Short mmCIF file of C-alpha atoms in Angstrom, two decimals:
data_model
loop_
_atom_site.label_atom_id
_atom_site.label_comp_id
_atom_site.label_asym_id
_atom_site.label_seq_id
_atom_site.Cartn_x
_atom_site.Cartn_y
_atom_site.Cartn_z
CA MET A 1 28.54 19.46 -6.39
CA PRO A 2 27.06 21.07 -3.51
CA ASP A 3 28.81 21.96 0.02
CA VAL A 4 28.44 18.31 1.54
CA THR A 5 30.26 19.26 4.15
CA GLN A 6 27.80 22.22 5.84
CA ALA A 7 25.10 19.33 5.69
CA THR A 8 25.87 17.89 9.06
CA ASP A 9 27.92 19.02 12.58
CA HIS A 10 29.91 15.64 13.08
CA PRO A 11 32.59 16.39 15.94
CA ARG A 12 36.10 15.85 14.98
CA ARG A 13 37.90 13.16 17.14
CA PRO A 14 41.00 12.91 18.76
CA GLY A 15 43.79 10.68 16.83
CA ARG A 16 42.43 11.16 13.27
CA PRO A 17 44.17 8.86 10.81
CA ARG A 18 46.11 10.24 8.14
CA ALA A 19 44.90 10.28 4.59
CA ASN A 20 46.23 8.69 2.13
CA PRO A 21 47.84 11.12 -0.37
CA ALA A 22 46.48 9.95 -3.13
CA THR A 23 43.14 11.70 -2.15
CA GLN A 24 44.42 14.69 -1.61
CA ALA A 25 44.89 14.68 -5.27
CA SER A 26 40.89 16.12 -6.04
CA GLY A 27 41.32 18.98 -3.75
CA LEU A 28 38.05 17.42 -1.64
CA SER A 29 38.71 17.00 2.23
CA THR A 30 38.76 13.47 3.35
CA ARG A 31 35.39 13.47 4.47
CA ASP A 32 33.94 15.14 0.99
CA GLN A 33 36.04 11.96 -0.78
CA ILE A 34 34.27 9.57 1.56
CA LEU A 35 30.90 11.45 0.93
CA ASP A 36 31.80 11.53 -2.67
CA ALA A 37 32.91 7.80 -3.03
CA ALA A 38 29.85 6.52 -1.34
CA ALA A 39 27.12 8.64 -2.93
CA ALA A 40 28.71 6.72 -6.22
CA LEU A 41 28.53 3.65 -4.66
CA PHE A 42 24.95 4.01 -3.23
CA VAL A 43 23.53 5.04 -6.46
CA GLU A 44 25.34 2.33 -9.14
CA GLU A 45 25.61 -0.55 -6.61
CA GLY A 46 22.71 -0.29 -4.37
CA PHE A 47 22.85 0.72 -0.27
CA GLY A 48 22.27 -2.50 1.19
CA ALA A 49 25.04 -4.49 -1.11
CA CYS A 50 27.96 -1.70 -0.12
CA THR A 51 30.44 -1.59 2.75
CA THR A 52 32.33 0.98 4.47
CA ARG A 53 35.88 -1.01 3.25
CA GLN A 54 34.10 -0.76 -0.24
CA ILE A 55 33.28 3.39 0.57
CA ALA A 56 37.04 3.30 1.51
CA GLU A 57 38.42 1.40 -1.19
CA ARG A 58 36.98 3.73 -3.71
CA ALA A 59 38.08 6.77 -1.60
CA GLY A 60 41.36 5.76 -1.39
CA ILE A 61 41.46 6.04 2.14
CA ARG A 62 41.64 3.34 4.82
CA GLN A 63 38.64 2.33 6.52
CA ALA A 64 39.33 3.37 9.82
CA SER A 65 39.09 7.02 8.25
CA VAL A 66 35.27 6.21 7.44
CA TYR A 67 34.70 5.40 10.71
CA TYR A 68 36.96 8.29 12.16
CA HIS A 69 34.24 10.91 10.32
CA PHE A 70 31.17 9.14 10.39
CA ALA A 71 29.58 6.73 13.37
CA SER A 72 28.36 3.93 10.77
CA LYS A 73 26.98 3.61 6.97
CA ASP A 74 23.71 4.71 7.66
CA GLU A 75 25.37 8.07 8.85
CA VAL A 76 26.73 8.59 5.52
CA LEU A 77 23.89 8.26 3.80
CA LEU A 78 21.75 10.67 6.18
CA VAL A 79 24.59 13.00 5.87
CA LEU A 80 23.91 12.84 2.05
CA LEU A 81 20.58 12.69 1.92
CA SER A 82 20.15 15.98 4.36
CA SER A 83 22.77 17.82 1.81
CA SER A 84 19.43 17.19 -1.06
CA ILE A 85 17.14 19.02 1.51
CA ARG A 86 18.54 21.53 3.72
CA PRO A 87 20.33 23.83 0.98
CA SER A 88 16.98 24.63 -0.58
CA LEU A 89 15.01 24.97 3.19
CA ALA A 90 17.94 27.62 3.81
CA PHE A 91 17.48 29.55 0.71
CA ALA A 92 13.60 29.59 1.65
CA VAL A 93 14.21 31.21 4.88
CA ARG A 94 16.54 33.26 3.28
CA LEU A 95 13.72 34.30 0.68
CA ARG A 96 11.43 35.07 3.68
CA GLU A 97 13.63 36.77 5.59
CA ASP A 98 16.45 38.65 3.43
CA PRO A 99 15.12 42.22 2.74
CA ASP A 100 16.80 42.29 -0.67
CA ALA A 101 14.72 38.88 -1.68
CA PRO A 102 11.87 39.70 -4.20
CA ASP A 103 8.75 40.60 -2.83
CA ASP A 104 5.99 38.63 -5.45
CA PRO A 105 5.21 35.60 -3.77
CA ALA A 106 5.24 34.19 -7.71
CA VAL A 107 8.83 35.25 -7.95
CA ARG A 108 10.01 33.72 -4.62
CA LEU A 109 8.46 30.18 -5.25
CA CYS A 110 10.01 30.17 -8.57
CA ALA A 111 13.23 30.85 -7.40
CA LEU A 112 13.31 28.40 -4.61
CA VAL A 113 11.76 26.13 -7.54
CA ILE A 114 14.88 26.97 -9.81
CA ALA A 115 17.19 26.77 -6.68
CA ASP A 116 15.87 23.14 -5.77
CA VAL A 117 15.97 21.67 -9.64
CA ARG A 118 19.39 22.90 -9.60
CA LEU A 119 20.52 21.61 -6.67
CA LEU A 120 18.87 17.85 -7.31
CA ALA A 121 20.34 18.21 -11.04
CA GLY A 122 23.61 19.33 -10.19
CA ALA A 123 24.56 17.10 -7.40
CA ARG A 124 27.45 14.91 -8.76
CA HIS A 125 25.60 11.58 -8.21
CA ASN A 126 21.36 11.37 -8.37
CA ILE A 127 21.36 11.49 -4.39
CA ALA A 128 17.64 11.51 -4.08
CA SER A 129 17.30 8.50 -6.24
CA LEU A 130 17.86 7.12 -2.49
CA TYR A 131 14.49 8.58 -0.71
CA GLY A 132 13.05 5.39 -1.85
CA LEU A 133 15.03 3.16 -0.10
CA PRO A 134 13.35 1.09 2.61
CA GLU A 135 15.85 2.13 5.41
CA VAL A 136 15.02 5.64 4.77
CA GLN A 137 11.31 5.14 4.68
CA GLU A 138 11.11 2.86 7.98
CA LYS A 139 14.22 3.50 10.24
CA ALA A 140 14.28 5.79 13.20
CA GLN A 141 17.42 6.79 12.15
CA PHE A 142 16.21 8.88 9.20
CA ALA A 143 13.61 10.20 10.78
CA GLY A 144 15.44 13.77 10.97
CA PHE A 145 15.49 13.35 7.07
CA ARG A 146 11.96 12.20 6.88
CA ALA A 147 11.07 15.73 9.11
CA GLU A 148 13.41 17.75 6.45
CA ARG A 149 11.68 16.80 3.38
CA HIS A 150 8.04 16.93 5.18
CA GLU A 151 9.24 20.63 6.16
CA LEU A 152 10.30 21.32 2.61
CA ILE A 153 7.06 20.09 1.47
CA THR A 154 5.18 23.04 4.10
CA VAL A 155 7.50 25.62 2.52
CA TYR A 156 6.21 25.19 -0.91
CA GLY A 157 2.75 24.99 0.53
CA ASP A 158 3.30 28.58 2.12
CA PHE A 159 4.93 30.17 -0.69
CA ALA A 160 2.26 28.55 -2.98
CA GLY A 161 -0.14 29.74 -0.56
CA ALA A 162 1.23 33.07 -0.99
CA VAL A 163 0.21 32.93 -4.51
CA VAL A 164 -3.20 31.15 -4.25
CA PRO A 165 -4.25 32.68 -0.96
CA LEU A 166 -7.38 30.38 -0.76
CA VAL A 167 -4.97 26.82 -1.82
CA ASP A 168 -5.19 23.20 0.02
CA ARG A 169 -1.74 24.11 0.97
CA THR A 170 -1.21 19.91 1.91
CA LEU A 171 -1.87 19.47 -1.48
CA CYS A 172 -0.30 22.37 -3.14
CA GLY A 173 3.05 22.08 -1.40
CA THR A 174 3.24 18.34 -2.22
CA LEU A 175 2.40 18.93 -6.21
CA VAL A 176 5.00 21.63 -6.30
CA MET A 177 7.66 19.14 -4.75
CA GLN A 178 6.42 16.26 -7.01
CA LEU A 179 7.62 18.77 -10.17
CA VAL A 180 10.63 19.39 -8.59
CA GLU A 181 11.29 16.11 -7.75
CA SER A 182 10.81 15.04 -11.79
CA VAL A 183 14.83 15.82 -12.02
CA ILE A 184 15.14 12.17 -9.84
CA GLY A 185 13.23 9.84 -12.59
CA LEU A 186 14.49 12.04 -14.92
CA ARG A 187 18.42 11.87 -14.12
CA THR A 188 17.84 7.65 -13.58
CA ALA A 189 16.88 7.76 -16.85
CA ASP A 190 19.61 10.16 -18.66
CA ARG A 191 16.54 12.35 -19.46
CA PHE A 192 17.43 15.52 -17.99
CA ARG A 193 18.41 18.73 -19.96
CA THR A 194 19.34 22.14 -18.34
CA GLU A 195 16.68 24.03 -19.99
CA TYR A 196 13.98 21.77 -17.96
CA GLU A 197 14.40 23.94 -14.67
CA GLY A 198 12.38 26.90 -16.45
CA ASP A 199 10.02 24.30 -17.77
CA ILE A 200 9.65 22.88 -14.23
CA ALA A 201 9.39 26.47 -12.39
CA LYS A 202 7.07 27.63 -15.30
CA ALA A 203 4.51 24.05 -14.71
CA CYS A 204 4.51 24.89 -11.04
CA LEU A 205 3.28 28.63 -11.46
CA ARG A 206 1.23 27.87 -14.54
CA MET A 207 -0.63 24.72 -12.62
CA LEU A 208 -1.30 27.51 -9.41
CA GLY A 209 -3.10 29.33 -11.56
CA VAL A 210 -0.37 32.44 -12.65
CA GLY A 211 -0.73 33.63 -16.49
CA ASP A 212 1.65 33.45 -18.69
CA VAL A 213 2.51 36.95 -18.93
CA GLU A 214 3.18 37.09 -15.04
CA ILE A 215 4.87 33.56 -15.42
CA ASP A 216 7.59 34.92 -17.83
CA LEU A 217 8.55 37.93 -15.45
CA ALA A 218 8.48 36.03 -12.31
CA VAL A 219 11.15 33.23 -14.14
CA ARG A 220 13.37 36.52 -15.24
CA GLU A 221 13.30 38.08 -11.92
CA ALA A 222 13.68 34.78 -10.10
CA ARG A 223 16.63 34.13 -12.51
CA ALA A 224 18.69 37.69 -11.95
CA PHE A 225 17.78 37.40 -8.37
CA LEU A 226 19.41 33.53 -8.17
CA GLU A 227 22.40 35.19 -10.33
CA ASP A 228 23.04 38.44 -8.09
CA PRO A 229 21.51 37.60 -4.82
CA ALA A 230 23.04 40.68 -3.31
CA MET B 1 -9.40 -3.41 -4.24
CA PRO B 2 -8.14 -3.72 -7.81
CA ASP B 3 -8.79 -7.11 -9.55
CA VAL B 4 -5.20 -7.91 -8.98
CA THR B 5 -6.17 -11.86 -10.75
CA GLN B 6 -6.12 -9.31 -14.29
CA ALA B 7 -2.74 -8.88 -14.03
CA THR B 8 -0.51 -11.47 -15.17
CA ASP B 9 -1.24 -15.01 -16.58
CA HIS B 10 0.15 -17.85 -14.47
CA PRO B 11 -0.35 -21.17 -15.73
CA ARG B 12 -2.06 -23.91 -13.18
CA ARG B 13 -0.22 -26.65 -12.35
CA PRO B 14 -1.01 -30.34 -11.23
CA GLY B 15 -1.21 -31.48 -7.68
CA ARG B 16 -2.66 -27.71 -6.43
CA PRO B 17 -2.20 -28.32 -2.12
CA ARG B 18 -5.85 -27.35 -0.78
CA ALA B 19 -6.11 -23.73 0.78
CA ASN B 20 -7.45 -23.50 4.16
CA PRO B 21 -10.78 -23.22 4.75
CA ALA B 22 -10.21 -19.89 6.55
CA THR B 23 -9.12 -18.24 3.56
CA GLN B 24 -12.00 -18.61 1.82
CA ALA B 25 -14.22 -16.47 4.04
CA SER B 26 -12.87 -13.78 2.48
CA GLY B 27 -14.32 -14.36 -0.78
CA LEU B 28 -11.17 -13.91 -2.26
CA SER B 29 -9.28 -17.17 -4.35
CA THR B 30 -6.20 -18.32 -2.36
CA ARG B 31 -3.89 -16.60 -4.99
CA ASP B 32 -5.64 -13.27 -4.30
CA GLN B 33 -5.32 -13.51 -0.44
CA ILE B 34 -1.92 -14.51 -1.00
CA LEU B 35 -1.22 -11.36 -2.95
CA ASP B 36 -2.93 -9.39 -0.44
CA ALA B 37 -1.37 -10.89 2.39
CA ALA B 38 2.15 -10.11 0.66
CA ALA B 39 0.96 -6.70 -0.17
CA ALA B 40 0.44 -5.85 3.55
CA LEU B 41 3.79 -7.26 4.76
CA PHE B 42 5.46 -5.84 2.04
CA VAL B 43 4.43 -2.43 2.66
CA GLU B 44 4.47 -2.80 6.42
CA GLU B 45 7.63 -4.26 6.86
CA GLY B 46 9.26 -4.11 4.24
CA PHE B 47 10.23 -6.12 0.73
CA GLY B 48 13.38 -7.57 2.06
CA ALA B 49 12.70 -8.24 5.98
CA CYS B 50 10.04 -11.03 5.00
CA THR B 51 9.59 -14.01 3.77
CA THR B 52 7.02 -16.66 1.41
CA ARG B 53 6.14 -18.47 5.06
CA GLN B 54 5.38 -15.08 6.67
CA ILE B 55 3.08 -14.50 3.53
CA ALA B 56 1.49 -18.06 3.82
CA GLU B 57 1.19 -17.52 7.46
CA ARG B 58 -0.85 -14.02 7.06
CA ALA B 59 -2.76 -16.12 4.17
CA GLY B 60 -4.02 -18.46 6.51
CA ILE B 61 -2.68 -21.02 4.18
CA ARG B 62 0.71 -23.63 3.90
CA GLN B 63 3.66 -22.53 2.35
CA ALA B 64 3.55 -24.84 -0.66
CA SER B 65 0.29 -22.72 -1.69
CA VAL B 66 2.50 -19.97 -2.33
CA TYR B 67 4.74 -22.18 -4.65
CA TYR B 68 1.89 -23.51 -6.30
CA HIS B 69 0.68 -19.87 -6.91
CA PHE B 70 4.06 -18.24 -8.03
CA ALA B 71 7.96 -19.44 -8.48
CA SER B 72 9.56 -16.43 -5.87
CA LYS B 73 8.64 -13.76 -3.55
CA ASP B 74 10.14 -11.61 -6.38
CA GLU B 75 7.28 -12.79 -9.00
CA VAL B 76 4.60 -11.78 -5.98
CA LEU B 77 6.18 -8.34 -6.50
CA LEU B 78 5.87 -8.29 -9.97
CA VAL B 79 2.52 -9.04 -9.93
CA LEU B 80 1.40 -6.64 -7.37
CA LEU B 81 3.38 -3.76 -9.07
CA SER B 82 2.04 -4.81 -12.51
CA SER B 83 -1.45 -4.60 -10.79
CA SER B 84 -0.64 -0.53 -9.87
CA ILE B 85 0.20 0.27 -13.67
CA ARG B 86 -1.57 -1.95 -16.18
CA PRO B 87 -5.27 -1.30 -15.98
CA SER B 88 -4.06 2.47 -16.54
CA LEU B 89 -2.35 1.15 -19.61
CA ALA B 90 -5.46 -0.62 -20.60
CA PHE B 91 -7.81 1.80 -19.99
CA ALA B 92 -5.59 4.71 -22.13
CA VAL B 93 -5.81 1.82 -25.16
CA ARG B 94 -9.67 1.96 -24.43
CA LEU B 95 -9.64 5.68 -24.54
CA ARG B 96 -7.76 5.83 -27.89
CA GLU B 97 -10.12 3.12 -29.41
CA ASP B 98 -13.67 2.84 -28.29
CA PRO B 99 -15.52 5.09 -30.47
CA ASP B 100 -18.22 5.78 -27.80
CA ALA B 101 -14.82 7.65 -25.68
CA PRO B 102 -14.91 11.46 -25.33
CA ASP B 103 -13.03 13.27 -28.49
CA ASP B 104 -11.55 16.24 -26.61
CA PRO B 105 -8.35 15.37 -25.94
CA ALA B 106 -8.55 17.24 -22.46
CA VAL B 107 -11.47 15.21 -21.48
CA ARG B 108 -9.33 11.48 -22.01
CA LEU B 109 -6.13 13.11 -20.19
CA CYS B 110 -8.13 13.91 -17.47
CA ALA B 111 -9.85 10.73 -17.41
CA LEU B 112 -6.72 8.63 -17.22
CA VAL B 113 -5.39 10.94 -14.58
CA ILE B 114 -8.71 10.45 -12.41
CA ALA B 115 -8.93 6.65 -13.42
CA ASP B 116 -5.21 6.25 -12.14
CA VAL B 117 -5.43 8.48 -9.14
CA ARG B 118 -8.54 6.02 -8.53
CA LEU B 119 -6.53 2.86 -9.06
CA LEU B 120 -3.34 4.34 -6.50
CA ALA B 121 -5.86 5.56 -4.27
CA GLY B 122 -7.64 2.73 -3.75
CA ALA B 123 -5.60 -0.31 -3.78
CA ARG B 124 -5.96 -1.97 -0.16
CA HIS B 125 -2.28 -1.60 0.51
CA ASN B 126 -0.17 1.18 -1.07
CA ILE B 127 1.50 -0.84 -3.28
CA ALA B 128 3.12 2.10 -5.62
CA SER B 129 5.08 2.95 -2.38
CA LEU B 130 7.57 0.22 -3.20
CA TYR B 131 8.30 1.27 -6.95
CA GLY B 132 11.43 2.88 -5.34
CA LEU B 133 13.06 -0.14 -3.99
CA PRO B 134 16.06 -0.62 -5.28
CA GLU B 135 15.33 -4.49 -6.36
CA VAL B 136 12.79 -2.72 -8.53
CA GLN B 137 15.13 -0.23 -10.01
CA GLU B 138 17.73 -2.64 -10.64
CA LYS B 139 17.04 -5.95 -10.72
CA ALA B 140 16.56 -7.67 -14.30
CA GLN B 141 13.72 -9.33 -13.12
CA PHE B 142 11.56 -6.34 -12.75
CA ALA B 143 12.46 -4.94 -16.36
CA GLY B 144 8.92 -5.91 -17.71
CA PHE B 145 7.55 -3.81 -15.29
CA ARG B 146 10.10 -0.93 -15.27
CA ALA B 147 9.51 -1.13 -19.01
CA GLU B 148 5.06 -0.65 -18.17
CA ARG B 149 5.72 2.74 -15.78
CA HIS B 150 7.59 4.20 -19.00
CA GLU B 151 5.19 3.38 -21.07
CA LEU B 152 2.51 5.02 -19.01
CA ILE B 153 5.06 8.27 -18.91
CA THR B 154 5.03 8.09 -22.50
CA VAL B 155 1.20 7.87 -22.68
CA TYR B 156 0.56 10.71 -20.74
CA GLY B 157 3.26 12.56 -23.05
CA ASP B 158 1.07 11.33 -26.00
CA PHE B 159 -2.37 12.39 -24.34
CA ALA B 160 -0.21 15.73 -23.13
CA GLY B 161 0.93 16.60 -27.17
CA ALA B 162 -2.73 16.36 -27.83
CA VAL B 163 -3.85 18.60 -25.73
CA VAL B 164 -0.93 21.13 -26.03
CA PRO B 165 0.46 19.89 -29.67
CA LEU B 166 3.81 21.88 -29.76
CA VAL B 167 4.73 20.30 -26.09
CA ASP B 168 8.11 18.80 -24.98
CA ARG B 169 6.23 15.20 -24.34
CA THR B 170 9.10 13.14 -22.73
CA LEU B 171 8.88 16.39 -19.97
CA CYS B 172 5.20 16.95 -19.85
CA GLY B 173 4.63 13.10 -19.88
CA THR B 174 6.82 12.94 -16.49
CA LEU B 175 5.28 15.76 -15.00
CA VAL B 176 1.85 14.71 -15.46
CA MET B 177 3.04 11.54 -14.13
CA GLN B 178 4.72 12.62 -11.24
CA LEU B 179 1.20 14.42 -10.19
CA VAL B 180 -0.55 11.41 -10.19
CA GLU B 181 2.04 9.68 -8.13
CA SER B 182 1.71 12.40 -5.64
CA VAL B 183 -1.19 10.12 -4.20
CA ILE B 184 1.49 7.74 -3.32
CA GLY B 185 3.31 10.28 -0.76
CA LEU B 186 -0.10 11.63 0.82
CA ARG B 187 -1.35 7.83 1.21
CA THR B 188 2.40 7.18 3.16
CA ALA B 189 1.67 10.57 5.19
CA ASP B 190 -2.11 9.74 6.02
CA ARG B 191 -3.15 12.78 4.21
CA PHE B 192 -4.89 11.36 0.98
CA ARG B 193 -8.44 12.71 0.86
CA THR B 194 -10.90 11.58 -2.20
CA GLU B 195 -11.56 15.05 -3.39
CA TYR B 196 -8.06 15.18 -4.05
CA GLU B 197 -8.56 13.60 -7.44
CA GLY B 198 -10.15 16.15 -9.01
CA ASP B 199 -8.15 18.15 -7.83
CA ILE B 200 -4.83 16.71 -9.44
CA ALA B 201 -7.05 16.40 -12.60
CA LYS B 202 -7.21 20.29 -12.72
CA ALA B 203 -3.52 20.15 -11.92
CA CYS B 204 -2.45 18.70 -14.61
CA LEU B 205 -4.51 20.34 -16.74
CA ARG B 206 -3.75 24.02 -15.62
CA MET B 207 0.20 22.70 -15.55
CA LEU B 208 -0.69 22.05 -19.68
CA GLY B 209 -1.80 26.11 -20.13
CA VAL B 210 -5.70 24.82 -20.55
CA GLY B 211 -8.39 27.64 -19.23
CA ASP B 212 -10.68 27.47 -16.16
CA VAL B 213 -13.91 27.39 -17.95
CA GLU B 214 -12.80 24.70 -20.00
CA ILE B 215 -11.05 22.77 -17.26
CA ASP B 216 -14.16 22.59 -15.42
CA LEU B 217 -15.78 20.68 -18.27
CA ALA B 218 -13.29 18.56 -18.80
CA VAL B 219 -13.56 16.91 -15.69
CA ARG B 220 -17.30 16.87 -15.75
CA GLU B 221 -17.61 15.13 -18.74
CA ALA B 222 -14.95 12.83 -17.95
CA ARG B 223 -16.25 11.58 -14.54
CA ALA B 224 -19.21 11.34 -16.59
CA PHE B 225 -17.68 8.56 -18.66
CA LEU B 226 -15.97 6.72 -15.92
CA GLU B 227 -19.47 6.89 -14.37
CA ASP B 228 -20.77 5.71 -17.39
CA PRO B 229 -18.55 4.27 -20.30
CA ALA B 230 -21.00 2.53 -22.45
#
């Protein structure tokens, strides 16, 4: 599971209710227990149908604990959604700024695609399947998440534009993001396989017109950087 | 607007309420007026939030008329969703069976992609943005639609497999469908442009490893067939 605790800064409040000892068994903090229970419920039962009481029950804690850590059920969802985007945005910044990051634009794009596929595929619950929720699409409370997702599309467009300079960045960013997000539907249909991460990265580069020899090299270099980024 | 009246067979019931003459002005049948009003409301206001009474008001007809034509609000949505998939499935069958259809697998795939992009882009309301609704993903009532959408992915996989025989059809069908469905997000963000239909078709073929010269030919032939299929 990605470290969802990094996804937002929520101020600690005084008078924190003690967590039930049962929740400590997993080694997760109470906050992460809540996020994990909520993610499972939202994905399995639906966001609208489930309550903070059910989240608390599933996490084995008191309902007050949920409200100690989060202002509302919406905020729990917002943190979960952001956790499926922010690490990829942060990784893109590193790829741009780290002097040890690969120079070749095709390798950078490839590294970002693979990292993003791993994030979506590796989350314990298929959080990204909630992107289409009407609340997420419409409510002002999720405007921040929508902006982050749009930013990731822009980043993909910039990275694609570095590979193919004359490209329409809006369209290419959208198309690359679409290919990455194929993970969501494949997971829902129980059809995702680990080796698809390389296939999806290759599909992105091939779609941009990169040749097969360069693609194989790019995937190898991107993986090497991901395995040992130092 | 696609001919939504073809999307389902609903038996006529006796005692049909007379439509308000105002609805006739558009030239649409009462049934299509209901579908159009519902599509607008579902996309703009959300499916859960709107009622059959509101649909009737927007269509300028009596609420009883809605229930004369449709069993429920769910059925209205089901007909709308199917109208965004079935014409592409039907066109795929024609591409396979019509002796006048192009022989070249790349041209066939290209024709199907362009037809599907036009269907999604040309619908008066962005119906496909409702695919992600939890009701649509979960409720038994929409199982038929989910099966149709999965069938279209399978068709794309088969068409892609005819272009590149050794391809993983599950993955390729999904990736091609993802590229086609980029229309949905682009429309939501007010960023879709007509010329993207050709770009998306080219992206699909390039992703499958087809060369640039063959791609240009395929797009030209596919368009010629679409313009004059006889």
